PDB file of C-alpha atoms in Angstrom:
ATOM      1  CA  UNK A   1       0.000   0.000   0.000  1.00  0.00           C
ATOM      2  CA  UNK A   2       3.386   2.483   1.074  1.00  0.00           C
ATOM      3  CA  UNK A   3       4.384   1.448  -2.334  1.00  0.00           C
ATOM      4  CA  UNK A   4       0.964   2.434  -4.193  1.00  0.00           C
ATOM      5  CA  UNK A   5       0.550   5.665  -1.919  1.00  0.00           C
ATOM      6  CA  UNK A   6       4.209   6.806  -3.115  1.00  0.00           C
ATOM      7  CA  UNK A   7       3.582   5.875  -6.677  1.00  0.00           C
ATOM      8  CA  UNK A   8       0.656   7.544  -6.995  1.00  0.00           C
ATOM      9  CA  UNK A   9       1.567  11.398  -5.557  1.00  0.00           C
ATOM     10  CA  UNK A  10       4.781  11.337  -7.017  1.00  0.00           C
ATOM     11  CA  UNK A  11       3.139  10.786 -10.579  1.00  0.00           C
ATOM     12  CA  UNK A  12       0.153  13.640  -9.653  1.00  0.00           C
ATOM     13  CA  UNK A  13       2.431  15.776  -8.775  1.00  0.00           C
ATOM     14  CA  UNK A  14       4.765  16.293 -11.217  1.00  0.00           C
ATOM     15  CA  UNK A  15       2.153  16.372 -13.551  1.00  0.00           C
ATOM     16  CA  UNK A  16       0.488  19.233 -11.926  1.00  0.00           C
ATOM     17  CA  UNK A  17       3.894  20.784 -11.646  1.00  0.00           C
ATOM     18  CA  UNK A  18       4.032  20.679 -15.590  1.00  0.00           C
ATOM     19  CA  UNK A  19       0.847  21.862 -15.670  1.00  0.00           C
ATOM     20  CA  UNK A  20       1.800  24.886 -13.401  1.00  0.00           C
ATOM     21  CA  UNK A  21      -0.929  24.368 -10.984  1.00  0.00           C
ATOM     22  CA  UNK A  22       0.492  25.289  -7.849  1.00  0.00           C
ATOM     23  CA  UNK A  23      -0.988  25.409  -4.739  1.00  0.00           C
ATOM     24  CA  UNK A  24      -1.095  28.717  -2.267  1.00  0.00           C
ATOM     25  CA  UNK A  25       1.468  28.410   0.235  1.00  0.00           C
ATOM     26  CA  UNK A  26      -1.417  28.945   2.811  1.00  0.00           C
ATOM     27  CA  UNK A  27      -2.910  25.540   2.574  1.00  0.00           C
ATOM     28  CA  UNK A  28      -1.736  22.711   4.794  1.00  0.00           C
ATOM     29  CA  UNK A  29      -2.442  20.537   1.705  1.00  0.00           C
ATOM     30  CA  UNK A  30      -1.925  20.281  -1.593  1.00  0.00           C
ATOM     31  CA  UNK A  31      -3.815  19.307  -4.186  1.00  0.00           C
ATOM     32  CA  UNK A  32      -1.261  16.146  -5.005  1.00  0.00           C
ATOM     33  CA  UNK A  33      -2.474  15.028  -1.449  1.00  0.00           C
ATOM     34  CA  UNK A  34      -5.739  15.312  -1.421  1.00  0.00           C
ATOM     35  CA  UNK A  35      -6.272  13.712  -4.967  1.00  0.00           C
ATOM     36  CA  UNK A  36      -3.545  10.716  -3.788  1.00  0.00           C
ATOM     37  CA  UNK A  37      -5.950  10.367  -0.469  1.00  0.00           C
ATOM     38  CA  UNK A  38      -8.706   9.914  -3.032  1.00  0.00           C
ATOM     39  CA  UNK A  39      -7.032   7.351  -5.057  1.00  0.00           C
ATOM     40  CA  UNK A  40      -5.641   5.398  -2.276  1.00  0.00           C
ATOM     41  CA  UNK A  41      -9.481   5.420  -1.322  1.00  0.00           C
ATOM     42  CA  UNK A  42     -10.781   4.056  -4.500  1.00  0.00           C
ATOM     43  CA  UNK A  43      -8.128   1.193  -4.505  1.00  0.00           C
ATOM     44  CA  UNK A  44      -8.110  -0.164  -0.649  1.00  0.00           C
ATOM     45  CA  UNK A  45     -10.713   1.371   1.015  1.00  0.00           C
ATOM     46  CA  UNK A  46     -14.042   1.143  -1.367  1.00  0.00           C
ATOM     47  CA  UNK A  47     -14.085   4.209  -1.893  1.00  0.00           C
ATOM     48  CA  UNK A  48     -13.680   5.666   2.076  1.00  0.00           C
ATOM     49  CA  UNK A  49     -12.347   9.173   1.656  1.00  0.00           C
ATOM     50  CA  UNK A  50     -12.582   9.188   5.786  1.00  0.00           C
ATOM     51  CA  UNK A  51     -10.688   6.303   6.188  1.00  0.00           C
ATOM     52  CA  UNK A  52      -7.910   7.008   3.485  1.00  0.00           C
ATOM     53  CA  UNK A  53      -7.669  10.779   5.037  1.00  0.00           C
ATOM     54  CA  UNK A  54      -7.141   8.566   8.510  1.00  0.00           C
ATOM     55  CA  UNK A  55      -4.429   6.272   6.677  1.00  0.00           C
ATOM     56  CA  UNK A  56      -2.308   9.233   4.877  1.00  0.00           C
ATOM     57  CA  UNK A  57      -2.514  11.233   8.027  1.00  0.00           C
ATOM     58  CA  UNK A  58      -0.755   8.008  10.574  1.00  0.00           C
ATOM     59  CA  UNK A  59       1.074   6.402   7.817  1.00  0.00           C
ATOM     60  CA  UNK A  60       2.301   9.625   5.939  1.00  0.00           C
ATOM     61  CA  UNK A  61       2.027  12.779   8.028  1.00  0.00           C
ATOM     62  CA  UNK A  62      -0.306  14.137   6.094  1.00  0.00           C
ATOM     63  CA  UNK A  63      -2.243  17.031   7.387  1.00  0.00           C
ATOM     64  CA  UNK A  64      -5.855  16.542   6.074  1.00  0.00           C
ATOM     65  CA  UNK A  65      -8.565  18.762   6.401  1.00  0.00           C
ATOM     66  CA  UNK A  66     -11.807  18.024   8.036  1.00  0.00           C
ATOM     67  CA  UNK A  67     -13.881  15.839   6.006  1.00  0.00           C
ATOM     68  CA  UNK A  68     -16.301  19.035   4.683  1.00  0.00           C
ATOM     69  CA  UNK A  69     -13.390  20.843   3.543  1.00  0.00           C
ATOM     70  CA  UNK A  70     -11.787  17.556   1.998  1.00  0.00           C
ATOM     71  CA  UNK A  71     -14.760  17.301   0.003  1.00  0.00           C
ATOM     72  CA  UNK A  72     -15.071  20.570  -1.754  1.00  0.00           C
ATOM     73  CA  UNK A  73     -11.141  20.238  -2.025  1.00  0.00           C
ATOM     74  CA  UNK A  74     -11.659  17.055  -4.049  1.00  0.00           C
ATOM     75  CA  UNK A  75     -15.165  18.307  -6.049  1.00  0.00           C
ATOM     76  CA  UNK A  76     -12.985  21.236  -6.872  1.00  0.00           C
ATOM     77  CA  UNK A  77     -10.142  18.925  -8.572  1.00  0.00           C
ATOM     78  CA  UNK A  78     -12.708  17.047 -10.409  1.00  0.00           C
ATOM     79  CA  UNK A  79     -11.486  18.306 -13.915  1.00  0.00           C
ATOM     80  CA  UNK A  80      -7.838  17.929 -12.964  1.00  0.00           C
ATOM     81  CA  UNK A  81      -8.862  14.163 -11.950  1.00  0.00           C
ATOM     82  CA  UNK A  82     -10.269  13.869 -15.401  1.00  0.00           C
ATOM     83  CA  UNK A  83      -7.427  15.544 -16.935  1.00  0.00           C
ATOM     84  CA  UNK A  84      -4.283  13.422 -15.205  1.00  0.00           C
ATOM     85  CA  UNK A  85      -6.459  10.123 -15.756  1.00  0.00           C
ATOM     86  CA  UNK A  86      -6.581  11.838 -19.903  1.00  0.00           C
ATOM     87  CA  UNK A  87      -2.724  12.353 -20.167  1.00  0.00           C
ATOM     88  CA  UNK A  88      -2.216   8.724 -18.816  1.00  0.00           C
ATOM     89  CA  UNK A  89      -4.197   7.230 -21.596  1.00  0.00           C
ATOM     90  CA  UNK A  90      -2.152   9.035 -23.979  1.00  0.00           C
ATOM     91  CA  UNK A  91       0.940   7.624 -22.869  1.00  0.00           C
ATOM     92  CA  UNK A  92      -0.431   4.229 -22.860  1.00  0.00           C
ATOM     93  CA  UNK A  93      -1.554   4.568 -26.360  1.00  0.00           C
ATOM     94  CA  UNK A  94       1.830   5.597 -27.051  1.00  0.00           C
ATOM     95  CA  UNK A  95       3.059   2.659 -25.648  1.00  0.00           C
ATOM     96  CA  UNK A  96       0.778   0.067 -27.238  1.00  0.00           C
ATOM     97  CA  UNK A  97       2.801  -0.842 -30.236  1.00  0.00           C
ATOM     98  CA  UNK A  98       0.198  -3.136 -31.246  1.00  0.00           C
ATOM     99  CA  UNK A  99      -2.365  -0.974 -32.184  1.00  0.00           C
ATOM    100  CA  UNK A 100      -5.397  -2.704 -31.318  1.00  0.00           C
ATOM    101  CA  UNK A 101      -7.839  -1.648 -28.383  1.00  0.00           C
ATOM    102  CA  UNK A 102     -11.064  -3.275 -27.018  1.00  0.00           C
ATOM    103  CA  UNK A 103     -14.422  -1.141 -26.196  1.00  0.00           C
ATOM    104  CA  UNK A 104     -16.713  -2.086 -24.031  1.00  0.00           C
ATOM    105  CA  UNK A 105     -19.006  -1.314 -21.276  1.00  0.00           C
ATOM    106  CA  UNK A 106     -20.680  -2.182 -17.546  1.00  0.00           C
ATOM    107  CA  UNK A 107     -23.545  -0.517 -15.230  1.00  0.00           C
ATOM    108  CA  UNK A 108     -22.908   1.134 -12.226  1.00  0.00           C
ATOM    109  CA  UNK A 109     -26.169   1.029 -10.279  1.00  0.00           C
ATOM    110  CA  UNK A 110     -27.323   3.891  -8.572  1.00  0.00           C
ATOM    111  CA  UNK A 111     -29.626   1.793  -6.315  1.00  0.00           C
ATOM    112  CA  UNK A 112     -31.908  -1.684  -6.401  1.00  0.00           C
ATOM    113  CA  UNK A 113     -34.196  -1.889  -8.892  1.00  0.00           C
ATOM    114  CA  UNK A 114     -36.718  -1.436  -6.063  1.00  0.00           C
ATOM    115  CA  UNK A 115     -35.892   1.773  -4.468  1.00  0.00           C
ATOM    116  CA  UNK A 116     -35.759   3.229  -7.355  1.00  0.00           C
ATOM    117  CA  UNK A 117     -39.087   5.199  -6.313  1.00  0.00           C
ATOM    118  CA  UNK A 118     -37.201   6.517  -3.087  1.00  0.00           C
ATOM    119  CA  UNK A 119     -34.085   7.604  -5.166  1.00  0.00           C
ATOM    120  CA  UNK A 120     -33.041  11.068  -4.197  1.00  0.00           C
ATOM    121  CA  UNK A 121     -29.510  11.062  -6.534  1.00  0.00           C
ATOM    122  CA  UNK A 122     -30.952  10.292  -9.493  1.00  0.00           C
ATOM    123  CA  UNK A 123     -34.614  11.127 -11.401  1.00  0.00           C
ATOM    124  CA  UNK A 124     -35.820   9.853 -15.255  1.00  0.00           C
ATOM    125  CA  UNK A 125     -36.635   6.930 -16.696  1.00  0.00           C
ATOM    126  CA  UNK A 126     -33.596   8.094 -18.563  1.00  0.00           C
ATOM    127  CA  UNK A 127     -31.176   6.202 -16.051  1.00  0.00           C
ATOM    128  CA  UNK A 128     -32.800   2.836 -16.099  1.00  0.00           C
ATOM    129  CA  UNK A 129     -30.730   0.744 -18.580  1.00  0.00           C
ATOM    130  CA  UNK A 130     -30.465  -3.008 -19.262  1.00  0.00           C
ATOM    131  CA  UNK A 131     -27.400  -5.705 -18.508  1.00  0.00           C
ATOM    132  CA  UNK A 132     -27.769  -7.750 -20.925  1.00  0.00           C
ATOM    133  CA  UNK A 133     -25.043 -10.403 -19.467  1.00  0.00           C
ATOM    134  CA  UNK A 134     -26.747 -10.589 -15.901  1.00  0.00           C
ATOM    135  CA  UNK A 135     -30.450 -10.287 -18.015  1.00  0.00           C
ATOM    136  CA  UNK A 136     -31.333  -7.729 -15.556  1.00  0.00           C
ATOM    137  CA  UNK A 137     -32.342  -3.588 -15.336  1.00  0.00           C
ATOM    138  CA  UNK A 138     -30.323  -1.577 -13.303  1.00  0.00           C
ATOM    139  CA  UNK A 139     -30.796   2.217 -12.703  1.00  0.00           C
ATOM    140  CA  UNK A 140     -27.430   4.166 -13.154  1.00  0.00           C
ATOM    141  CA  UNK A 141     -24.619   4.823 -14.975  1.00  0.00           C
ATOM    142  CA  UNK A 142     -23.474   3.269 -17.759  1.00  0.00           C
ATOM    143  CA  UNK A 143     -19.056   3.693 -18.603  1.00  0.00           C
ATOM    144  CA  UNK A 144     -17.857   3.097 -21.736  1.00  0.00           C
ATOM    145  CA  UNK A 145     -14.048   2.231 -21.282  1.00  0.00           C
ATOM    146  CA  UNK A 146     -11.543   1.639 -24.541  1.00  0.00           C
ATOM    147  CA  UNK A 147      -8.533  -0.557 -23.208  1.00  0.00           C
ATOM    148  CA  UNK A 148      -5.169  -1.854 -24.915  1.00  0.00           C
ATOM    149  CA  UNK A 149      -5.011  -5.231 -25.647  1.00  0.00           C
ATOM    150  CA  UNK A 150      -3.616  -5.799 -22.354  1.00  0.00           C
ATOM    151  CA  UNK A 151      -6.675  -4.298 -20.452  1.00  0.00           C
ATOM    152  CA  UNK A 152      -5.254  -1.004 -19.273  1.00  0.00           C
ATOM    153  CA  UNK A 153      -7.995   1.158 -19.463  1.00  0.00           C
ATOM    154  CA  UNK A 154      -7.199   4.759 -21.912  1.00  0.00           C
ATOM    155  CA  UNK A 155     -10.400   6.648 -21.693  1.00  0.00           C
ATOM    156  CA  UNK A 156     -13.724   6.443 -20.909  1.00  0.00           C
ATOM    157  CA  UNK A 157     -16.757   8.169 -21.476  1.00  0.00           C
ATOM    158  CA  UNK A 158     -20.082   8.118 -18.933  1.00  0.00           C
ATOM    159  CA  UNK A 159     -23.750   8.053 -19.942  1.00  0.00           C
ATOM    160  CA  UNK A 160     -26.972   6.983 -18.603  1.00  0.00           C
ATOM    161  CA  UNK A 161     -28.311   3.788 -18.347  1.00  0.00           C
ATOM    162  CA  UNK A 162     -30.587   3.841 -21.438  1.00  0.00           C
ATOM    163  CA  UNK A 163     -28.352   4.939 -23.613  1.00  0.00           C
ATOM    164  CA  UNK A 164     -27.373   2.252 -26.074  1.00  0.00           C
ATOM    165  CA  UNK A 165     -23.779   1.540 -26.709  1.00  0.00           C
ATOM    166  CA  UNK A 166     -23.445   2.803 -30.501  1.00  0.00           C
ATOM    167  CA  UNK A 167     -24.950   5.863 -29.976  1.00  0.00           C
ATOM    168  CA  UNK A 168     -21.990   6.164 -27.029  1.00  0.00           C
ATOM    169  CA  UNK A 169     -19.423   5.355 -29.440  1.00  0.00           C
ATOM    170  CA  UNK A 170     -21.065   7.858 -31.540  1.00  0.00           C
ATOM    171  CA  UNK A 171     -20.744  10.450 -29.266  1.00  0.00           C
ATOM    172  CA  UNK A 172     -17.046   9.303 -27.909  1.00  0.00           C
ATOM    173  CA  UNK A 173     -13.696  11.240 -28.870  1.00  0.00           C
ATOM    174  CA  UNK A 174     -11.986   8.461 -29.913  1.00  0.00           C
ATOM    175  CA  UNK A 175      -8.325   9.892 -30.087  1.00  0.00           C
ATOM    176  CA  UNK A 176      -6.322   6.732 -31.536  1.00  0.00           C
ATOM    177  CA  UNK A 177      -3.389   6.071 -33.324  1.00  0.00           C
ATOM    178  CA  UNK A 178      -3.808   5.915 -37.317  1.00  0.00           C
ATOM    179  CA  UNK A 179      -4.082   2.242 -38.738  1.00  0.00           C
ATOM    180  CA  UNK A 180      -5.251   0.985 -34.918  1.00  0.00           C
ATOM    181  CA  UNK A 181      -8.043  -1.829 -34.856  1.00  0.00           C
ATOM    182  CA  UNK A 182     -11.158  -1.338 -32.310  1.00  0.00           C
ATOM    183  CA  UNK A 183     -12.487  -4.214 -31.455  1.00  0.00           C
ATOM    184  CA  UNK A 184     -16.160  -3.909 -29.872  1.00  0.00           C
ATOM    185  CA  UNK A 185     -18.988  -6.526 -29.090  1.00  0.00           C
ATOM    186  CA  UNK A 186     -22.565  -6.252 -31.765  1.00  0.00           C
ATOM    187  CA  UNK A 187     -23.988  -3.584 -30.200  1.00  0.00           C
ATOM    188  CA  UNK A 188     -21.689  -1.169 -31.733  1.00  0.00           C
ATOM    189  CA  UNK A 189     -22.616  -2.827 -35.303  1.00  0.00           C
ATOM    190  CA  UNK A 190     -22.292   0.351 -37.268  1.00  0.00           C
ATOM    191  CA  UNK A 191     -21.619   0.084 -40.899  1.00  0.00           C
ATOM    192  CA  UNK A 192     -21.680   3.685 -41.464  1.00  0.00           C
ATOM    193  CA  UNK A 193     -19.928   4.728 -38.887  1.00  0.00           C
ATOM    194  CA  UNK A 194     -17.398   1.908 -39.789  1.00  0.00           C
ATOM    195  CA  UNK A 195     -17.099   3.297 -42.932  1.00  0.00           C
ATOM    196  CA  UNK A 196     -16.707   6.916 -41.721  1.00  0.00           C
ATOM    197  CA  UNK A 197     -13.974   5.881 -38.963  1.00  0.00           C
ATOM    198  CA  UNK A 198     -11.748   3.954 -41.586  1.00  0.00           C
ATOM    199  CA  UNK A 199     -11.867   6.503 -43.836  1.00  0.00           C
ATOM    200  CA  UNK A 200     -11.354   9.814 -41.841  1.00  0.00           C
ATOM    201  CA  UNK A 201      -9.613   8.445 -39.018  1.00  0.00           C
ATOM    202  CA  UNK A 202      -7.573   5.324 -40.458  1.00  0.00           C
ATOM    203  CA  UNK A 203      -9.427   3.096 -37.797  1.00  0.00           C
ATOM    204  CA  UNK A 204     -10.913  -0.476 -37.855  1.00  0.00           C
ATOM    205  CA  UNK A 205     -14.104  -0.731 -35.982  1.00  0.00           C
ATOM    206  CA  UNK A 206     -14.280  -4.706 -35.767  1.00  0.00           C
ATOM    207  CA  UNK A 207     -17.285  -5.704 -34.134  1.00  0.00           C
ATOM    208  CA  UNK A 208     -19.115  -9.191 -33.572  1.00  0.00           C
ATOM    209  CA  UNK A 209     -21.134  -9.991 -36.532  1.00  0.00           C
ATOM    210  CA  UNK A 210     -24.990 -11.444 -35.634  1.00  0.00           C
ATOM    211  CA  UNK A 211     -26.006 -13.987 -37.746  1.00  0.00           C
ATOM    212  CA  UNK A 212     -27.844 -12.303 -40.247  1.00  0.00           C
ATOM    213  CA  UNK A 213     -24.924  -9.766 -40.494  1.00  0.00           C
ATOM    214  CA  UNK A 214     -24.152  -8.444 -44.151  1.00  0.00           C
ATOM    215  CA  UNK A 215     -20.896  -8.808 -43.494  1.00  0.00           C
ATOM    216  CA  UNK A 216     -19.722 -12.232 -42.104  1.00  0.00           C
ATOM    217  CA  UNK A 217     -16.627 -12.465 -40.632  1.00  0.00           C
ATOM    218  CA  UNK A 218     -14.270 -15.979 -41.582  1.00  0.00           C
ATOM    219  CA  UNK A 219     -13.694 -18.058 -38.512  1.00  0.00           C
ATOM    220  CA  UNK A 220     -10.590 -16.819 -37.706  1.00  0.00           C
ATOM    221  CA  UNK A 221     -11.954 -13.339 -37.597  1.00  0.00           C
ATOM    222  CA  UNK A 222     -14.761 -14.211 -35.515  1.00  0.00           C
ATOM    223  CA  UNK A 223     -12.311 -16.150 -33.336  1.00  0.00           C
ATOM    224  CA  UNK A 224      -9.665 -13.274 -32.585  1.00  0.00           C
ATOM    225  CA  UNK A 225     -13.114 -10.973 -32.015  1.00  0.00           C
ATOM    226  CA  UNK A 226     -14.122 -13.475 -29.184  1.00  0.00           C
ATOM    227  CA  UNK A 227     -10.482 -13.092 -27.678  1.00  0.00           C
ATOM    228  CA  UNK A 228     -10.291  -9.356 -27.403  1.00  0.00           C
ATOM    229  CA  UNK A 229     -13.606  -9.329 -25.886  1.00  0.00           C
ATOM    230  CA  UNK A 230     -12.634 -11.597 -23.104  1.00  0.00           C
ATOM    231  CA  UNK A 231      -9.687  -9.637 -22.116  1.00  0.00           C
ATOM    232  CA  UNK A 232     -11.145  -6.189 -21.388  1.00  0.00           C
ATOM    233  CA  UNK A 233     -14.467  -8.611 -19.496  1.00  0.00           C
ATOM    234  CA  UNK A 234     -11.670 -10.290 -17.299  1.00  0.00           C
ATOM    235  CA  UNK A 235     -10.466  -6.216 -16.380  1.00  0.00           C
ATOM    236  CA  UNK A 236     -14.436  -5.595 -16.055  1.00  0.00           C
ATOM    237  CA  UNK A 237     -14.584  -7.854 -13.706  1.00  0.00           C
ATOM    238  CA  UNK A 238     -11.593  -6.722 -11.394  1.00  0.00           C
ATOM    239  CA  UNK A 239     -12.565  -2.927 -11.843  1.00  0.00           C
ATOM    240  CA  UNK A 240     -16.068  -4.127 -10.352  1.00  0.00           C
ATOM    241  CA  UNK A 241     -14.017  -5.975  -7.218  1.00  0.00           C
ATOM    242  CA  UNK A 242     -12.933  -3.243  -6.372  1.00  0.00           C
ATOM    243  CA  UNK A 243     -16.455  -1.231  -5.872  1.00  0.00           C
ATOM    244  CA  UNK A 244     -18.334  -1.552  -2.766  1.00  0.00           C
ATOM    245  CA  UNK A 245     -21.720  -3.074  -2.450  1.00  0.00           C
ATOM    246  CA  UNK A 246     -23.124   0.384  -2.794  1.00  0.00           C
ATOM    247  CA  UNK A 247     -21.045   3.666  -4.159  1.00  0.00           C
ATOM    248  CA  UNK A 248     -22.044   6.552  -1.206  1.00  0.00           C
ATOM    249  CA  UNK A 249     -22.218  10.149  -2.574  1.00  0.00           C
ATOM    250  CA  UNK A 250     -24.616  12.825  -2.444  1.00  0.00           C
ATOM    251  CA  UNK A 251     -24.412  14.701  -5.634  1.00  0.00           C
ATOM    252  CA  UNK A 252     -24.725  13.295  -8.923  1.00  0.00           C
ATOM    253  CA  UNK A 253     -21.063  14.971  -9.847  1.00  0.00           C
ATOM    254  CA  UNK A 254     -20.128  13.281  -6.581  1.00  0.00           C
ATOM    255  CA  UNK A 255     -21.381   9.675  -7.867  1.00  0.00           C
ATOM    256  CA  UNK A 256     -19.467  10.382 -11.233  1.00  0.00           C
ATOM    257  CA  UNK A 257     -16.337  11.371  -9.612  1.00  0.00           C
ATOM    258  CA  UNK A 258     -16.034   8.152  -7.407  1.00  0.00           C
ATOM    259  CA  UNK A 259     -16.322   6.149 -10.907  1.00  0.00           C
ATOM    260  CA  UNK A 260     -13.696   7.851 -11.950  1.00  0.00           C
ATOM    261  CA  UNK A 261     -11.677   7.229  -8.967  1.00  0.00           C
ATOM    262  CA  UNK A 262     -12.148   3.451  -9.335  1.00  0.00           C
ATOM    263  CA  UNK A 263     -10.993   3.454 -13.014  1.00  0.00           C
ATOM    264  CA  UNK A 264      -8.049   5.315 -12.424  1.00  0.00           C
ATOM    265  CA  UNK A 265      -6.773   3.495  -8.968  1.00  0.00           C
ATOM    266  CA  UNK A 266      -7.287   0.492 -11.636  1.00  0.00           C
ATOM    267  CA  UNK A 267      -5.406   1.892 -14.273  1.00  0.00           C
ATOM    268  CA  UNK A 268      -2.513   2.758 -12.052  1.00  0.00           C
ATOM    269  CA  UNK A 269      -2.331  -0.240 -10.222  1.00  0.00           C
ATOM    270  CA  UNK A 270      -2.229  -1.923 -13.531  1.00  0.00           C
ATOM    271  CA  UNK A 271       0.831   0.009 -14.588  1.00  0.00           C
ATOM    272  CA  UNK A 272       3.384  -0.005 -11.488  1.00  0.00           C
TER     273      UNK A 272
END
């Protein structure tokens, strides 16, 4: 955990110190702190910013403010999260030499399908989406994550829970290398958009073909489709072992920004 901690604040920092974000001299802590306390959160403690602020503070002398003032701190840094989570993809995708990705995506309930009703975070049928792996509804969030080959997570994009997967893509700033192959499950069967991607952006969509698909893949193509997928379901499935039975927040930005502190504590943990 020492090891994590360390990894983690050394790597926000100097990125915020090339960034010339600089703290006042005022503060007891700095922003590197409080967004390492966050990530350190995500990653041992399900997401306990109390508990992590109770951690850095024995463990690493850490000064942290009291937990209402540790919260704006962090709300405040939620574009700089996004941003330092952002410039790690890109240097992932400049290390992935292989040129092919995997896109995907999983729910992130608000709350049971039940309490719904009683839901105070979240109103609109417009958050109630469908897993189709568990065959179940859930009411959320739904992130769309493009990985390497490898499973390391290079950006993401979040939408609600009814919002179907190609119209995500759709709306997604893809960002990758020329002549890179994106391989995606059948629900981002798009042959227009294939079209449009491989011609303007020099990238292969290569999605699972249903079996009344126009065009079939050969058995080795539909093979090597299969593999991809399983890979970025495998880092699914230890992104999701990480969460805690239920994500607490307040705020909708406050939900969103705890997703985004599970993906990155993955990311990183990946990488070191």
């Amino acid at each position: 955990m020492n090891d994590f901690t360390i990894a983690i604040y050394c790597f926000v920092d100097d990125y915020l110190q090339v960034a010339g974000k600089k703290a006042s001299a005022k503060r007891k802590v700095s922003d590197a702190e409080i967004i390492t306390t966050a990530l350190v959160s995500a990653r041992y403690f399900g997401g306990n910013l109390a508990a992590a602020s109770g951690y850095m503070q024995q463990h690493h002398k850490c000064r942290m403010p009291h937990k209402s003032n540790f919260n704006r701190m962090l709300h405040r840094l939620g574009e700089t999260i996004s941003a330092i989570f952002l410039a790690l993809g890109d240097s992932l995708r400049q290390l992935n030499t292989t040129g092919e990705y995997v896109i995907d995506s999983f729910p992130v309930a608000v709350c049971r399908n039940v309490r719904i009703n009683r839901c105070r975070l979240l109103e609109g049928e417009a958050y109630r989406g469908y897993n189709a792996s568990k065959r179940e509804y859930f009411y959320g969030f739904k992130v769309e994550v493009i990985a390497t080959a490898g499973g390391l997570p290079v950006s993401y994009f979040i939408v609600a829970g009814s919002v179907h997967d190609g119209k995500a893509l759709q709306a997604m700033h893809l960002d990758l290398p020329p002549e890179s192959s994106l391989y995606g499950d059948s629900a981002y069967t798009n042959y227009e958009f294939e079209d449009l991607l491989l011609e303007c952006e020099q990238v292969s969509l290569l999605t699972q073909r249903k079996s009344n698909s126009k065009r079939k893949d050969s058995p080795a193509m539909e093979y090597i489709k299969t593999v991809m997928r399983k890979r970025i379901e495998t880092a699914f499935s230890e992104i999701e072992a990480a969460f805690p039975r239920t994500i607490h927040a307040v705020t909708p930005q406050g939900f969103l920004l705890k997703i985004v502190l599970f993906l990155f504590a993955y990311t990183i943990n990946k990488c070191i």
